Coordinates of C-alpha atoms in Angstrom, one line a residue:
Chain P
M604 CA -19.1 -9.1 -34.6
D605 CA -20.6 -11.9 -31.7
L606 CA -21.4 -10.3 -28.4
V607 CA -20.4 -12.1 -25.5
T608 CA -23.8 -13.7 -23.2
L609 CA -25.5 -14.6 -20.0
E610 CA -24.7 -18.0 -21.2
D611 CA -21.3 -18.0 -22.5
I612 CA -20.5 -16.0 -18.7
R613 CA -22.5 -18.7 -16.8
A614 CA -20.8 -22.2 -18.9
A615 CA -17.5 -19.6 -17.6
A616 CA -19.0 -20.0 -13.6
E617 CA -18.6 -24.0 -13.4
R618 CA -16.0 -23.5 -15.0
I619 CA -14.0 -21.6 -12.9
S620 CA -15.6 -22.8 -9.2
G621 CA -13.2 -24.6 -7.2
A622 CA -10.4 -22.9 -8.4
V623 CA -11.3 -19.1 -8.3
L624 CA -12.3 -17.5 -5.3
R625 CA -15.7 -16.9 -4.9
T626 CA -15.1 -13.5 -3.7
P627 CA -17.7 -12.1 -1.0
L628 CA -19.5 -8.2 -1.0
L629 CA -18.2 -6.2 2.2
P630 CA -19.8 -3.6 2.8
W631 CA -18.9 -0.1 3.6
G632 CA -21.4 1.5 4.8
D633 CA -23.2 4.8 2.4
G634 CA -24.5 2.4 0.3
L635 CA -22.1 0.9 -1.2
W636 CA -20.3 -2.8 -1.1
L637 CA -17.1 -3.4 -1.9
K638 CA -16.0 -6.7 -4.6
P639 CA -12.7 -7.9 -3.4
E640 CA -11.2 -9.2 -5.9
S641 CA -7.4 -8.5 -4.7
L642 CA -8.0 -11.5 -2.8
Q643 CA -8.5 -14.1 -6.3
P644 CA -4.8 -16.6 -5.6
V645 CA -3.2 -13.6 -8.0
G646 CA -4.2 -10.8 -6.8
A647 CA -6.8 -9.7 -8.9
F648 CA -9.8 -10.7 -11.6
K649 CA -7.9 -11.7 -14.4
I650 CA -7.7 -15.1 -12.6
R651 CA -11.5 -15.5 -13.8
G652 CA -11.2 -14.3 -17.7
A653 CA -7.3 -16.1 -17.8
Y654 CA -8.6 -19.7 -16.2
N655 CA -11.4 -20.2 -18.8
A656 CA -9.6 -19.2 -21.5
L657 CA -7.3 -22.2 -20.6
A658 CA -10.0 -24.7 -19.7
R659 CA -11.0 -24.4 -23.6
L660 CA -8.1 -24.9 -24.9
T661 CA -7.4 -28.2 -26.8
P662 CA -5.5 -31.0 -25.3
E663 CA -3.5 -30.2 -28.9
D664 CA -3.3 -26.5 -27.8
R665 CA -2.5 -27.3 -24.2
A666 CA 0.8 -29.3 -25.4
R667 CA 1.9 -26.3 -27.8
G668 CA 2.3 -23.7 -24.8
V669 CA 1.0 -20.6 -23.9
V670 CA 2.2 -16.7 -24.5
A671 CA 0.2 -13.8 -22.5
Y672 CA 1.3 -10.0 -22.8
S673 CA -0.3 -7.5 -20.0
S674 CA 0.9 -4.9 -17.7
G675 CA 0.6 -7.5 -15.2
N676 CA -2.5 -9.4 -13.4
H677 CA -3.3 -11.1 -16.6
S678 CA 0.6 -12.5 -16.1
Q679 CA 0.1 -13.5 -13.3
A680 CA -3.2 -15.2 -14.3
V681 CA -2.3 -17.1 -17.6
A682 CA 1.1 -17.8 -15.6
R683 CA -1.0 -19.4 -12.6
A684 CA -3.5 -21.1 -15.3
A685 CA -0.9 -22.8 -17.2
R686 CA 0.0 -24.3 -14.3
E687 CA -2.8 -25.6 -12.9
F688 CA -3.4 -27.3 -16.5
G689 CA 0.4 -28.6 -16.3
V690 CA 0.3 -25.9 -20.0
P691 CA 4.3 -24.5 -20.0
A692 CA 3.7 -20.7 -20.6
V693 CA 5.8 -17.6 -21.8
I694 CA 4.4 -14.2 -20.6
V695 CA 5.9 -11.4 -22.4
I696 CA 5.0 -7.7 -19.7
P697 CA 6.1 -4.3 -20.0
D698 CA 9.2 -2.7 -18.6
N699 CA 8.1 0.2 -16.8
A700 CA 5.6 -2.8 -15.3
P701 CA 6.0 -3.0 -10.6
E702 CA 8.5 -5.2 -9.8
V703 CA 6.6 -7.2 -7.6
K704 CA 3.6 -8.3 -10.6
V705 CA 7.2 -10.2 -12.9
E706 CA 8.6 -11.4 -9.3
A707 CA 4.8 -12.8 -8.7
T708 CA 5.0 -13.8 -12.3
R709 CA 8.1 -15.7 -12.1
A710 CA 7.4 -17.2 -8.9
L711 CA 4.6 -19.4 -11.5
G712 CA 7.0 -21.2 -13.0
A713 CA 6.4 -19.0 -16.2
E714 CA 9.0 -17.5 -18.4
V715 CA 9.2 -13.6 -18.7
V716 CA 10.0 -11.9 -21.4
R717 CA 10.4 -7.3 -21.2
V718 CA 10.1 -5.5 -23.6
P719 CA 9.2 -2.1 -23.8
M720 CA 5.7 -1.4 -23.7
A721 CA 4.5 -0.3 -26.7
E722 CA 6.4 -3.5 -29.1
R723 CA 4.3 -5.9 -25.7
E724 CA 1.7 -6.8 -27.5
S725 CA 4.1 -7.5 -31.2
R726 CA 6.5 -9.3 -29.7
A727 CA 4.1 -11.4 -27.5
L728 CA 2.6 -12.2 -31.2
E729 CA 6.5 -13.0 -32.4
L730 CA 6.7 -15.7 -29.4
A731 CA 3.2 -17.1 -30.8
A732 CA 4.3 -17.7 -33.7
E733 CA 8.2 -18.7 -32.9
R734 CA 7.1 -21.4 -30.5
G735 CA 3.4 -22.4 -32.1
A736 CA 1.8 -21.8 -29.0
V737 CA -1.5 -20.1 -27.9
L738 CA -1.8 -16.7 -27.1
V739 CA -4.1 -16.1 -24.0
P740 CA -4.6 -11.6 -24.4
P741 CA -5.4 -9.6 -21.9
F742 CA -8.9 -8.6 -22.9
D743 CA -9.5 -9.0 -26.8
H744 CA -11.6 -12.7 -25.9
P745 CA -15.0 -14.1 -25.5
D746 CA -13.5 -16.7 -22.8
V747 CA -11.8 -13.9 -21.2
I748 CA -14.6 -11.8 -21.0
A749 CA -17.2 -14.2 -20.5
G750 CA -14.5 -15.9 -17.6
Q751 CA -14.7 -11.5 -15.6
G752 CA -17.4 -11.5 -16.5
T753 CA -18.0 -14.7 -13.9
I754 CA -18.6 -11.1 -11.4
G755 CA -20.9 -10.0 -12.2
L756 CA -23.4 -12.8 -11.6
E757 CA -22.0 -13.6 -8.8
I758 CA -22.9 -10.0 -7.8
V759 CA -25.8 -9.6 -9.0
A760 CA -27.0 -13.0 -6.5
D761 CA -25.5 -11.7 -3.4
L762 CA -26.8 -7.6 -4.3
P763 CA -30.6 -9.1 -5.6
E764 CA -31.4 -4.9 -6.0
V765 CA -28.6 -3.7 -7.0
A766 CA -28.7 -0.5 -8.7
T767 CA -25.5 1.3 -9.3
V768 CA -22.0 -1.4 -10.7
L769 CA -18.8 0.3 -10.9
V770 CA -16.1 -1.3 -13.0
P771 CA -12.4 -0.4 -13.2
V772 CA -11.6 -0.7 -17.2
S773 CA -8.5 -0.6 -19.0
G774 CA -8.7 -3.1 -21.8
G775 CA -12.5 -3.5 -21.6
G776 CA -12.4 -7.4 -20.9
L777 CA -14.2 -6.5 -16.8
L778 CA -16.3 -4.1 -17.5
S779 CA -17.4 -5.9 -21.1
G780 CA -18.2 -9.1 -18.9
V781 CA -20.0 -7.8 -16.0
A782 CA -22.2 -5.0 -18.1
V783 CA -23.2 -7.7 -20.0
A784 CA -24.3 -10.7 -16.8
V785 CA -25.4 -7.0 -15.2
K786 CA -27.9 -5.4 -17.4
A787 CA -28.9 -9.4 -18.5
L788 CA -30.1 -9.7 -15.3
R789 CA -31.0 -6.4 -14.0
P790 CA -31.6 -4.4 -16.9
D791 CA -33.0 -1.1 -14.5
A792 CA -28.8 -1.2 -12.6
R793 CA -26.1 0.7 -14.0
V794 CA -23.5 0.0 -15.2
I795 CA -20.7 2.0 -15.1
G796 CA -17.0 2.8 -16.7
V797 CA -14.4 4.2 -14.7
E798 CA -10.4 5.2 -15.9
P799 CA -8.0 7.7 -14.2
E800 CA -8.7 11.3 -15.2
L801 CA -5.1 10.4 -17.5
A802 CA -6.8 7.6 -19.1
A803 CA -9.4 8.4 -20.4
D804 CA -9.9 7.2 -23.4
A805 CA -12.8 4.8 -23.2
G806 CA -15.0 8.0 -21.6
E807 CA -13.9 9.6 -24.7
S808 CA -14.4 7.2 -26.6
F809 CA -17.8 6.6 -25.1
A810 CA -19.0 10.3 -25.7
A811 CA -17.5 10.2 -29.4
G812 CA -19.3 7.2 -30.2
R813 CA -15.9 5.9 -32.3
R814 CA -13.1 4.5 -30.0
V815 CA -10.1 7.3 -30.3
D816 CA -6.8 7.2 -29.8
W817 CA -4.8 9.2 -26.7
P818 CA -0.5 8.6 -27.1
A819 CA 0.5 5.8 -25.0
E820 CA 2.7 7.7 -22.9
D821 CA -0.4 10.4 -22.1
R822 CA -1.5 6.3 -20.8
A823 CA 1.1 5.8 -18.7
R824 CA 1.4 8.5 -16.7
T825 CA -1.7 6.9 -13.9
I826 CA -0.1 6.1 -10.4
A827 CA -3.6 3.3 -12.1
D828 CA -0.6 0.8 -13.8
G829 CA -3.5 -1.8 -14.8
L830 CA -5.4 1.0 -16.2
R831 CA -2.7 2.4 -19.8
A832 CA -4.6 -0.4 -21.7
Q833 CA -7.6 1.2 -24.2
P834 CA -11.1 -1.2 -25.7
S835 CA -10.4 -3.4 -28.6
E836 CA -13.5 -2.8 -31.2
R837 CA -14.3 -6.7 -29.5
T838 CA -14.6 -5.1 -26.3
F839 CA -15.9 -1.9 -27.2
A840 CA -18.7 -2.8 -29.4
H841 CA -19.4 -5.0 -25.7
I842 CA -19.3 -1.6 -23.7
R843 CA -21.4 0.5 -26.8
A844 CA -24.3 -2.3 -26.6
H845 CA -23.8 -2.7 -22.3
V846 CA -22.6 0.1 -20.5
D847 CA -24.8 3.4 -19.2
G848 CA -21.5 5.4 -19.0
F849 CA -18.4 6.2 -17.0
A850 CA -16.8 8.1 -14.8
A851 CA -13.3 9.8 -14.4
V852 CA -11.4 10.2 -11.9
S853 CA -7.9 11.7 -9.7
E854 CA -4.9 10.7 -9.2
A855 CA -5.1 12.5 -6.2
R856 CA -8.7 10.9 -5.0
I857 CA -7.4 7.3 -6.5
R858 CA -4.2 8.0 -3.9
A859 CA -6.8 8.1 -1.1
A860 CA -8.8 6.3 -1.9
V861 CA -5.8 3.1 -2.0
R862 CA -4.6 4.8 2.1
E863 CA -8.6 4.3 2.2
L864 CA -9.2 1.7 1.8
A865 CA -6.1 -0.1 4.0
V866 CA -7.4 1.7 6.9
R867 CA -11.1 1.2 6.9
A868 CA -11.9 -1.7 5.1
R869 CA -8.7 -3.2 5.3
L870 CA -7.8 -4.3 1.9
V871 CA -4.2 -4.1 -0.1
V872 CA -6.0 -2.6 -3.4
E873 CA -3.7 -1.2 -6.2
P874 CA -4.1 2.2 -7.0
S875 CA -6.1 0.6 -10.8
G876 CA -8.9 -1.6 -8.3
A877 CA -9.2 1.9 -6.3
T878 CA -10.6 4.0 -9.1
T879 CA -14.0 2.8 -8.1
L880 CA -14.2 4.1 -4.3
A881 CA -12.6 7.1 -5.4
A882 CA -15.5 7.8 -8.4
F883 CA -18.7 6.2 -5.6
L884 CA -16.4 9.3 -3.0
E885 CA -16.9 11.8 -6.3
L886 CA -19.7 10.4 -7.5
R887 CA -21.6 11.1 -4.0
E888 CA -20.1 14.2 -3.5
R889 CA -21.6 15.5 -7.1
G890 CA -24.8 14.2 -6.4
E891 CA -24.7 11.5 -9.5
L892 CA -24.8 8.4 -8.4
G893 CA -29.1 7.3 -8.2
D894 CA -29.8 5.3 -5.9
G895 CA -29.5 2.2 -4.6
P896 CA -27.5 0.2 -3.2
V897 CA -23.6 0.5 -5.5
V898 CA -20.7 -2.3 -5.6
A899 CA -17.7 -1.2 -7.0
V900 CA -15.4 -4.4 -8.3
L901 CA -11.9 -3.8 -6.6
S902 CA -10.0 -5.3 -9.6
G903 CA -6.9 -6.1 -8.0
G904 CA -4.1 -5.5 -5.1
N905 CA -0.7 -6.1 -6.2
V906 CA 0.9 -2.4 -5.4
D907 CA 4.8 -1.6 -4.1
P908 CA 5.4 -2.2 -1.1
A909 CA 7.4 1.7 -1.0
L910 CA 4.0 2.9 -3.0
L911 CA 1.5 1.7 -0.3
A912 CA 4.1 3.3 2.8
E913 CA 3.6 6.5 0.7
V914 CA -0.2 7.2 0.5
L915 CA -0.3 5.1 3.5
R916 CA 1.7 8.7 5.1
E917 CA -0.8 11.2 2.5
A918 CA -3.0 11.1 6.1
Chain I
M1010 CA -17.8 -24.2 35.8
D1011 CA -20.2 -24.8 33.0
L1012 CA -17.9 -25.3 29.8
V1013 CA -19.5 -23.8 26.5
T1014 CA -20.7 -27.2 24.3
L1015 CA -21.1 -27.0 20.3
E1016 CA -24.4 -27.0 20.3
D1017 CA -24.0 -23.0 22.8
I1018 CA -21.7 -22.3 19.8
R1019 CA -24.1 -23.3 16.3
A1020 CA -26.8 -21.2 18.7
A1021 CA -24.9 -18.6 18.2
A1022 CA -24.6 -18.9 15.1
E1023 CA -28.8 -18.8 14.1
R1024 CA -28.5 -15.8 15.9
I1025 CA -25.3 -13.3 13.7
S1026 CA -25.8 -14.9 11.0
G1027 CA -26.2 -11.7 8.4
A1028 CA -24.4 -9.5 11.0
V1029 CA -21.6 -10.8 11.1
L1030 CA -19.1 -11.4 7.8
R1031 CA -19.3 -15.0 6.8
T1032 CA -15.4 -15.0 6.5
P1033 CA -13.3 -17.2 3.3
L1034 CA -10.4 -19.3 3.7
L1035 CA -8.7 -17.6 2.0
P1036 CA -5.1 -20.0 0.4
W1037 CA -1.7 -18.7 1.3
G1038 CA 0.4 -22.0 0.3
D1039 CA 2.5 -23.9 0.8
G1040 CA -1.5 -26.2 2.7
L1041 CA -1.6 -23.1 5.0
W1042 CA -5.1 -21.6 4.6
L1043 CA -6.4 -18.2 6.2
K1044 CA -9.6 -16.8 7.5
P1045 CA -9.4 -13.4 7.3
E1046 CA -11.7 -11.8 9.9
S1047 CA -9.9 -8.4 9.5
L1048 CA -12.9 -8.1 7.1
Q1049 CA -15.6 -7.7 9.2
P1050 CA -17.5 -5.0 9.8
V1051 CA -15.2 -3.8 12.8
G1052 CA -11.8 -5.1 10.9
A1053 CA -12.6 -7.8 13.5
F1054 CA -13.3 -11.4 14.8
K1055 CA -14.7 -9.4 17.7
I1056 CA -18.1 -9.0 16.1
R1057 CA -19.1 -12.2 16.5
G1058 CA -19.3 -11.8 20.2
A1059 CA -20.2 -9.0 21.4
Y1060 CA -23.1 -9.4 18.3
N1061 CA -24.1 -12.8 20.5
A1062 CA -23.3 -10.8 24.5
L1063 CA -26.0 -8.3 22.6
A1064 CA -28.7 -10.7 21.1
R1065 CA -29.2 -12.1 24.0
L1066 CA -29.8 -9.5 26.8
T1067 CA -33.8 -9.3 27.9
P1068 CA -35.2 -6.1 26.6
E1069 CA -35.1 -4.6 30.7
D1070 CA -30.8 -4.5 29.6
R1071 CA -30.6 -2.4 27.1
A1072 CA -33.0 -0.3 27.9
R1073 CA -30.1 0.5 30.9
G1074 CA -27.2 -0.7 28.0
V1075 CA -24.0 -1.9 27.7
V1076 CA -20.2 -1.2 28.9
A1077 CA -17.7 -2.4 27.5
Y1078 CA -13.5 -3.0 28.1
S1079 CA -10.4 -3.4 26.2
S1080 CA -8.1 -2.8 23.9
G1081 CA -9.7 -1.9 20.9
N1082 CA -11.1 -4.7 18.8
H1083 CA -14.1 -5.2 21.4
S1084 CA -15.0 -1.7 21.6
Q1085 CA -15.9 -1.2 18.1
A1086 CA -17.7 -5.0 17.8
V1087 CA -19.7 -3.5 20.8
A1088 CA -19.9 0.2 19.6
R1089 CA -21.1 -1.6 16.5
A1090 CA -23.5 -4.1 17.9
A1091 CA -25.0 -1.8 20.5
R1092 CA -26.1 0.6 17.6
E1093 CA -27.8 -2.4 15.4
F1094 CA -30.3 -2.8 19.1
G1095 CA -30.1 1.0 19.8
V1096 CA -28.6 0.4 23.0
P1097 CA -26.9 2.5 24.0
A1098 CA -22.7 1.8 25.4
V1099 CA -20.2 3.3 27.3
I1100 CA -16.3 1.7 26.0
V1101 CA -13.7 2.3 28.5
I1102 CA -10.0 1.6 26.1
P1103 CA -6.5 2.3 27.4
D1104 CA -4.8 4.8 27.0
N1105 CA -1.8 3.3 25.6
A1106 CA -4.5 2.0 23.0
P1107 CA -4.4 3.0 19.5
E1108 CA -5.5 5.7 18.3
V1109 CA -7.7 4.7 15.2
K1110 CA -9.7 1.5 17.4
V1111 CA -10.6 5.2 19.6
E1112 CA -11.7 7.1 16.8
A1113 CA -13.2 4.2 15.5
T1114 CA -15.6 3.4 18.8
R1115 CA -17.0 7.1 18.3
A1116 CA -18.0 6.8 15.1
L1117 CA -19.5 3.8 16.0
G1118 CA -22.6 6.5 18.5
A1119 CA -20.6 5.1 21.9
E1120 CA -19.6 7.2 24.6
V1121 CA -15.8 6.5 24.9
V1122 CA -14.3 6.9 28.0
R1123 CA -9.9 6.6 29.0
V1124 CA -7.9 5.2 31.8
P1125 CA -4.8 4.1 32.5
M1126 CA -4.1 0.5 31.4
A1127 CA -4.1 -1.0 34.5
E1128 CA -7.6 0.2 35.5
R1129 CA -9.8 -0.1 32.4
E1130 CA -11.2 -3.5 34.1
S1131 CA -12.4 -1.6 37.7
R1132 CA -13.5 2.0 35.9
A1133 CA -15.5 -0.5 33.4
L1134 CA -17.4 -2.6 36.6
E1135 CA -17.5 1.3 38.3
L1136 CA -19.1 2.8 35.2
A1137 CA -21.5 -0.5 35.0
A1138 CA -22.6 0.0 38.7
E1139 CA -23.9 3.3 37.9
R1140 CA -25.5 3.7 34.8
G1141 CA -27.2 0.8 36.6
A1142 CA -25.6 -0.6 32.5
V1143 CA -24.7 -3.9 31.6
L1144 CA -20.8 -5.4 31.9
V1145 CA -19.6 -7.3 28.5
P1146 CA -16.9 -8.4 28.9
P1147 CA -14.7 -9.0 26.1
F1148 CA -13.8 -12.2 26.6
D1149 CA -14.7 -13.7 30.0
H1150 CA -18.4 -15.4 29.2
P1151 CA -20.4 -18.0 28.1
D1152 CA -22.3 -15.5 25.5
V1153 CA -18.2 -14.7 23.9
I1154 CA -17.3 -17.3 23.9
A1155 CA -20.1 -19.3 22.0
G1156 CA -19.8 -16.0 19.3
Q1157 CA -16.4 -15.9 19.1
G1158 CA -16.7 -19.6 18.7
T1159 CA -18.5 -19.9 14.8
I1160 CA -15.1 -19.6 13.0
G1161 CA -14.7 -22.9 14.3
L1162 CA -17.8 -24.2 13.0
E1163 CA -17.4 -22.2 9.5
I1164 CA -13.7 -24.2 9.6
V1165 CA -14.2 -27.9 9.3
A1166 CA -16.8 -26.8 7.7
D1167 CA -15.5 -24.6 4.3
L1168 CA -12.4 -27.4 5.3
P1169 CA -13.7 -30.5 6.3
E1170 CA -10.1 -32.5 6.5
V1171 CA -8.3 -30.0 8.2
A1172 CA -6.0 -30.8 11.1
T1173 CA -4.4 -27.9 12.8
V1174 CA -5.6 -24.8 13.6
L1175 CA -3.4 -21.9 15.4
V1176 CA -5.1 -19.4 16.9
P1177 CA -4.4 -16.1 19.2
V1178 CA -4.4 -16.0 22.1
S1179 CA -5.1 -12.8 24.3
G1180 CA -7.9 -13.0 27.2
G1181 CA -8.8 -16.8 25.7
G1182 CA -12.0 -16.1 24.0
L1183 CA -11.5 -16.3 20.8
L1184 CA -9.5 -19.5 21.8
S1185 CA -11.7 -21.3 23.8
G1186 CA -15.0 -21.0 21.0
V1187 CA -12.5 -22.2 17.7
A1188 CA -11.4 -24.8 20.6
V1189 CA -14.9 -25.9 21.3
A1190 CA -16.3 -26.0 17.8
V1191 CA -13.2 -28.0 16.2
K1192 CA -12.3 -30.0 18.2
A1193 CA -15.9 -31.3 18.9
L1194 CA -16.2 -31.7 15.2
R1195 CA -12.5 -32.6 14.0
P1196 CA -11.2 -35.0 17.5
D1197 CA -8.1 -35.0 15.6
A1198 CA -7.5 -32.2 14.1
R1199 CA -5.0 -29.8 17.0
V1200 CA -5.8 -26.6 18.4
I1201 CA -2.1 -24.4 19.4
G1202 CA -3.3 -21.2 20.9
V1203 CA 0.1 -18.2 19.0
E1204 CA 0.8 -15.0 21.7
P1205 CA 3.9 -12.8 21.5
E1206 CA 6.7 -14.8 23.3
L1207 CA 6.4 -11.1 25.0
A1208 CA 3.1 -12.1 26.5
A1209 CA 3.7 -15.7 26.3
D1210 CA 1.3 -16.8 29.9
A1211 CA -1.2 -18.2 28.3
G1212 CA 1.2 -20.9 26.7
E1213 CA 3.0 -20.7 30.4
S1214 CA 0.1 -21.6 32.0
F1215 CA -0.9 -24.2 29.7
A1216 CA 2.5 -25.6 30.8
A1217 CA 2.5 -25.2 34.3
G1218 CA -0.9 -26.8 35.2
R1219 CA -2.0 -23.3 36.6
R1220 CA -3.1 -20.0 35.5
V1221 CA 0.3 -18.0 35.5
D1222 CA 0.5 -14.1 36.5
W1223 CA 2.6 -11.8 34.2
P1224 CA 3.0 -8.4 34.8
A1225 CA 0.8 -5.6 33.3
E1226 CA 3.9 -3.7 32.7
D1227 CA 5.8 -6.6 30.7
R1228 CA 2.6 -7.8 28.8
A1229 CA 2.6 -4.3 27.3
R1230 CA 5.6 -4.2 25.4
T1231 CA 4.1 -6.4 22.1
I1232 CA 3.6 -4.9 19.1
A1233 CA 0.5 -7.3 18.7
D1234 CA -1.6 -4.6 21.2
G1235 CA -5.2 -6.7 21.5
L1236 CA -3.0 -9.3 23.1
R1237 CA -1.8 -7.8 26.3
A1238 CA -4.3 -9.9 27.8
Q1239 CA -4.4 -13.2 30.0
P1240 CA -6.4 -15.9 31.0
S1241 CA -9.4 -15.4 32.7
E1242 CA -10.4 -18.8 35.5
R1243 CA -13.4 -19.5 32.3
T1244 CA -11.2 -19.3 29.9
F1245 CA -8.5 -21.2 31.3
A1246 CA -10.8 -24.1 31.7
H1247 CA -12.1 -24.4 28.2
I1248 CA -8.6 -23.9 27.3
R1249 CA -6.8 -27.1 29.4
A1250 CA -10.2 -29.1 27.9
H1251 CA -10.1 -29.0 24.5
V1252 CA -6.5 -27.2 23.2
D1253 CA -3.5 -29.0 21.8
G1254 CA -0.8 -26.9 22.3
F1255 CA 0.7 -23.6 22.1
A1256 CA 3.4 -20.9 19.8
A1257 CA 5.3 -18.4 20.6
V1258 CA 6.5 -16.0 18.3
S1259 CA 9.1 -12.6 18.7
E1260 CA 8.6 -9.4 17.4
A1261 CA 10.9 -9.3 14.6
R1262 CA 8.2 -12.5 12.5
I1263 CA 5.5 -10.8 14.2
R1264 CA 6.4 -7.6 12.6
A1265 CA 7.1 -9.5 8.8
A1266 CA 4.3 -11.1 9.1
V1267 CA 2.4 -8.8 9.0
R1268 CA 4.2 -7.0 5.8
E1269 CA 4.3 -10.3 4.3
L1270 CA 0.0 -10.4 4.4
A1271 CA 0.2 -7.5 2.5
V1272 CA 2.0 -7.8 0.2
R1273 CA 0.9 -10.8 -0.7
A1274 CA -2.2 -12.1 0.5
R1275 CA -3.4 -7.9 0.5
L1276 CA -4.8 -7.9 3.6
V1277 CA -3.9 -5.3 5.6
V1278 CA -3.8 -7.4 9.2
E1279 CA -2.4 -5.7 12.6
P1280 CA 0.5 -7.5 14.3
S1281 CA -2.6 -9.2 17.1
G1282 CA -3.6 -10.8 13.9
A1283 CA -0.3 -11.6 12.0
T1284 CA 1.1 -14.1 15.3
T1285 CA -0.8 -16.7 13.7
L1286 CA 1.4 -16.6 10.7
A1287 CA 4.6 -15.9 12.4
A1288 CA 3.5 -19.2 13.9
F1289 CA 3.3 -20.9 11.4
L1290 CA 6.5 -19.3 9.8
E1291 CA 8.3 -21.3 12.4
L1292 CA 6.1 -23.4 13.5
R1293 CA 7.1 -25.5 9.7
E1294 CA 10.4 -24.6 10.1
R1295 CA 10.8 -26.7 13.0
G1296 CA 9.3 -29.3 11.5
E1297 CA 7.7 -28.8 14.1
L1298 CA 3.8 -28.5 12.0
G1299 CA 2.1 -31.7 11.4
D1300 CA 0.8 -33.1 8.6
G1301 CA -2.1 -31.9 7.0
P1302 CA -4.3 -28.2 6.3
V1303 CA -3.5 -25.5 8.2
V1304 CA -6.1 -22.7 9.1
A1305 CA -4.9 -19.8 10.6
V1306 CA -6.4 -17.9 12.1
L1307 CA -6.5 -13.4 11.2
S1308 CA -8.5 -12.0 14.2
G1309 CA -8.4 -8.4 13.4
G1310 CA -7.4 -5.7 10.7
N1311 CA -6.7 -2.7 13.1
V1312 CA -3.1 -0.8 12.5
D1313 CA -1.9 2.5 12.9
P1314 CA -1.4 3.4 9.3
A1315 CA 2.6 4.6 10.6
L1316 CA 3.3 1.7 11.5
L1317 CA 2.1 -0.7 8.5
A1318 CA 3.6 1.6 6.7
E1319 CA 6.5 1.3 8.9
V1320 CA 6.4 -2.9 8.3
L1321 CA 5.8 -1.8 5.3
R1322 CA 9.5 -0.3 3.9
E1323 CA 11.0 -3.4 6.4
A1324 CA 12.4 -5.2 3.4

C-alpha cells in the first residue's frame, strides 16, 4: 500500500491555507506545549482532512454531493467544507454521539441521518450508492490523512527542537498524518499515540504487529467519544511505519485533564482531546517522557456543556 | 498631558515579542472575530503591559523590586514578568478577588498581601515606599498603556479591513492603548469601550466630558470582577482623544456570553472578557453595529471553576 508522503502533506497545507486556522503552540509549562485544534472553526482538527478531501474532488463529484459518517467532529468538518464548496452533504451520525455535535452539523446545512453505532459505515455506503455521492471517510483516505498531517508541519515549524509529540488515536488518521510529517522532518523526535485504557486497541495492535479487534461495545465505554473507532488497514500501515509507541490513560485522568485545561490553559477541550495532556502527566510521573520539549495535540473541543460543568466540579 | 503614541506601541511590540503570545483572530461568524487574550500565559492581556513596563526598568530599579495592585490579572502578569527578569515582586490583591487569581499569583513566586478593596492602592504605595520598590500600576502608566496597545497593532495587521473594535474598559489602560493603535492606523474604524451596566462609569464620564465617580460598592456588584476600576486622568485623556463610543451590558448578557464562548468558541473566558461578545450581540440586535468586520477583545480567562460550571448549566 502506498503511504502518504511529506509532499502530499505539503500540498494539503497549500490547499487548506486560509480555510483552516493556523493554531498557535501554547506554553503549558514543564516543557509541554499545547496544539489547540479545539480552536478550529468546527472545534476540531477534522476540518483539515475534510477540506483537503473536498478540495480534491472533481466538479462532477461535487455536483453529486458527499456522504460522511463519524462520531461527530468529522461530520461537522465535512458539512462545513461542503458548504464552502457549495456541495450537498449527508452525514450519518451514531445515535450515541453527543447532541451538541448533531446540532452543530445540522446548523452547517447538512442533512443528518442517525443510526445505531454499528451500522454507521454500512448506512453511509448505502446512501452514497443510492445518491451517487462520494463518501468522505473519517480517516481511511490518503487525502484525509494528508490534511491531518499539516498539524505535524506546523509543530515542527513552530518548535524545531520538538522531542516528543503526543497524538490521540481513534481510526488513526490524525496519528498517521502527524507521524509522517514529524518523522520526515525530525527523524529523532518520538511520535506517541494516545488512547483511553477502555479503547486501547491501537496500542495492543501495535505491540502485536497486527490489527487486534476490540468489540465496539467495549470501546463505547470510554468518556472519550471521539476515540472509539479502530485503525484501518491503511492507517495501521502508516502507524507501523512511523509511530514510536503508545500510551493508554484512565478515565479519571482524562476527566482531570479536561478540568486542568479549562482552568489552567483556559481551553474547552473534549475528553478525546484531553487524553494527550493526561498522557503527558502520566508519562512524566513514570519518568518515561525522555528529554526535550513535548507537544500535546488537543484534537477537539466539542464537549457537552453539562459534562464540562460536571468535570469542573470534580476538584 | 502627553498621550501614548503609535511609535510607543510599536516599540513595546518589539520589546514584548517572544515573551507574549501573538494571539490569533478566531472567526465567530456573523462578521465577528475574537481576539482571545485569555490564551496568554497568565490568562489575560495584562502580560503585555506588565512585560513592557518591567523591560523599561533600570538595573537599579530591578534590584529593588516591584509592587503591584489589582483585582487579579495584572497581579499575575507583574508576577510573571518579574520572575522572567529575576525581580522580586509584592502583589496587593483585594480580599474580594477570586481565589483562583490569588493562587496563581503566589504560584508565580510573588509575595501576596490581601487588603480590603478600598485600601489596595494606598497599601501598595506604602509598601513601595517602605521597600524602595517601583510601583507598576495596573493601567495609569504610559508603558502599561503602550504594552496593551500592541493588541491594536495585531488586530489591524491580521484584519486590515476592521470596522469596529470592542474593548472592555475598567481603568482604561487596555482601551487607551488599543484605541491609540487602531485609530492611528485605521482612522475610520470605530473603537468602542464596553463595560457592565453595574459599573458603567466610563461611558457616563465619556458622555459628560469629565470623569464621573461611581461608589466602589456600586461597581463591586458586577460579576465582571476585572471591570470594577475607573479610568484615571491619564487613561480618560486617551479615551476622550481616541475612543468613539461606549456600550454597557447586563449581567444576564455577560453570563450568557461566558457560556456561548465556552460552547461555541471552546474558550474559557472570564465575565470581564466576555462583555465584548455580549455587547456585539446586543448592538447587533439593536442595529447599532454598522457595517464591516467587528473584533471583540476577550481580555482574560481566569474564572473560578465553580462559576463557570454554574454558568454552563444556565441553558
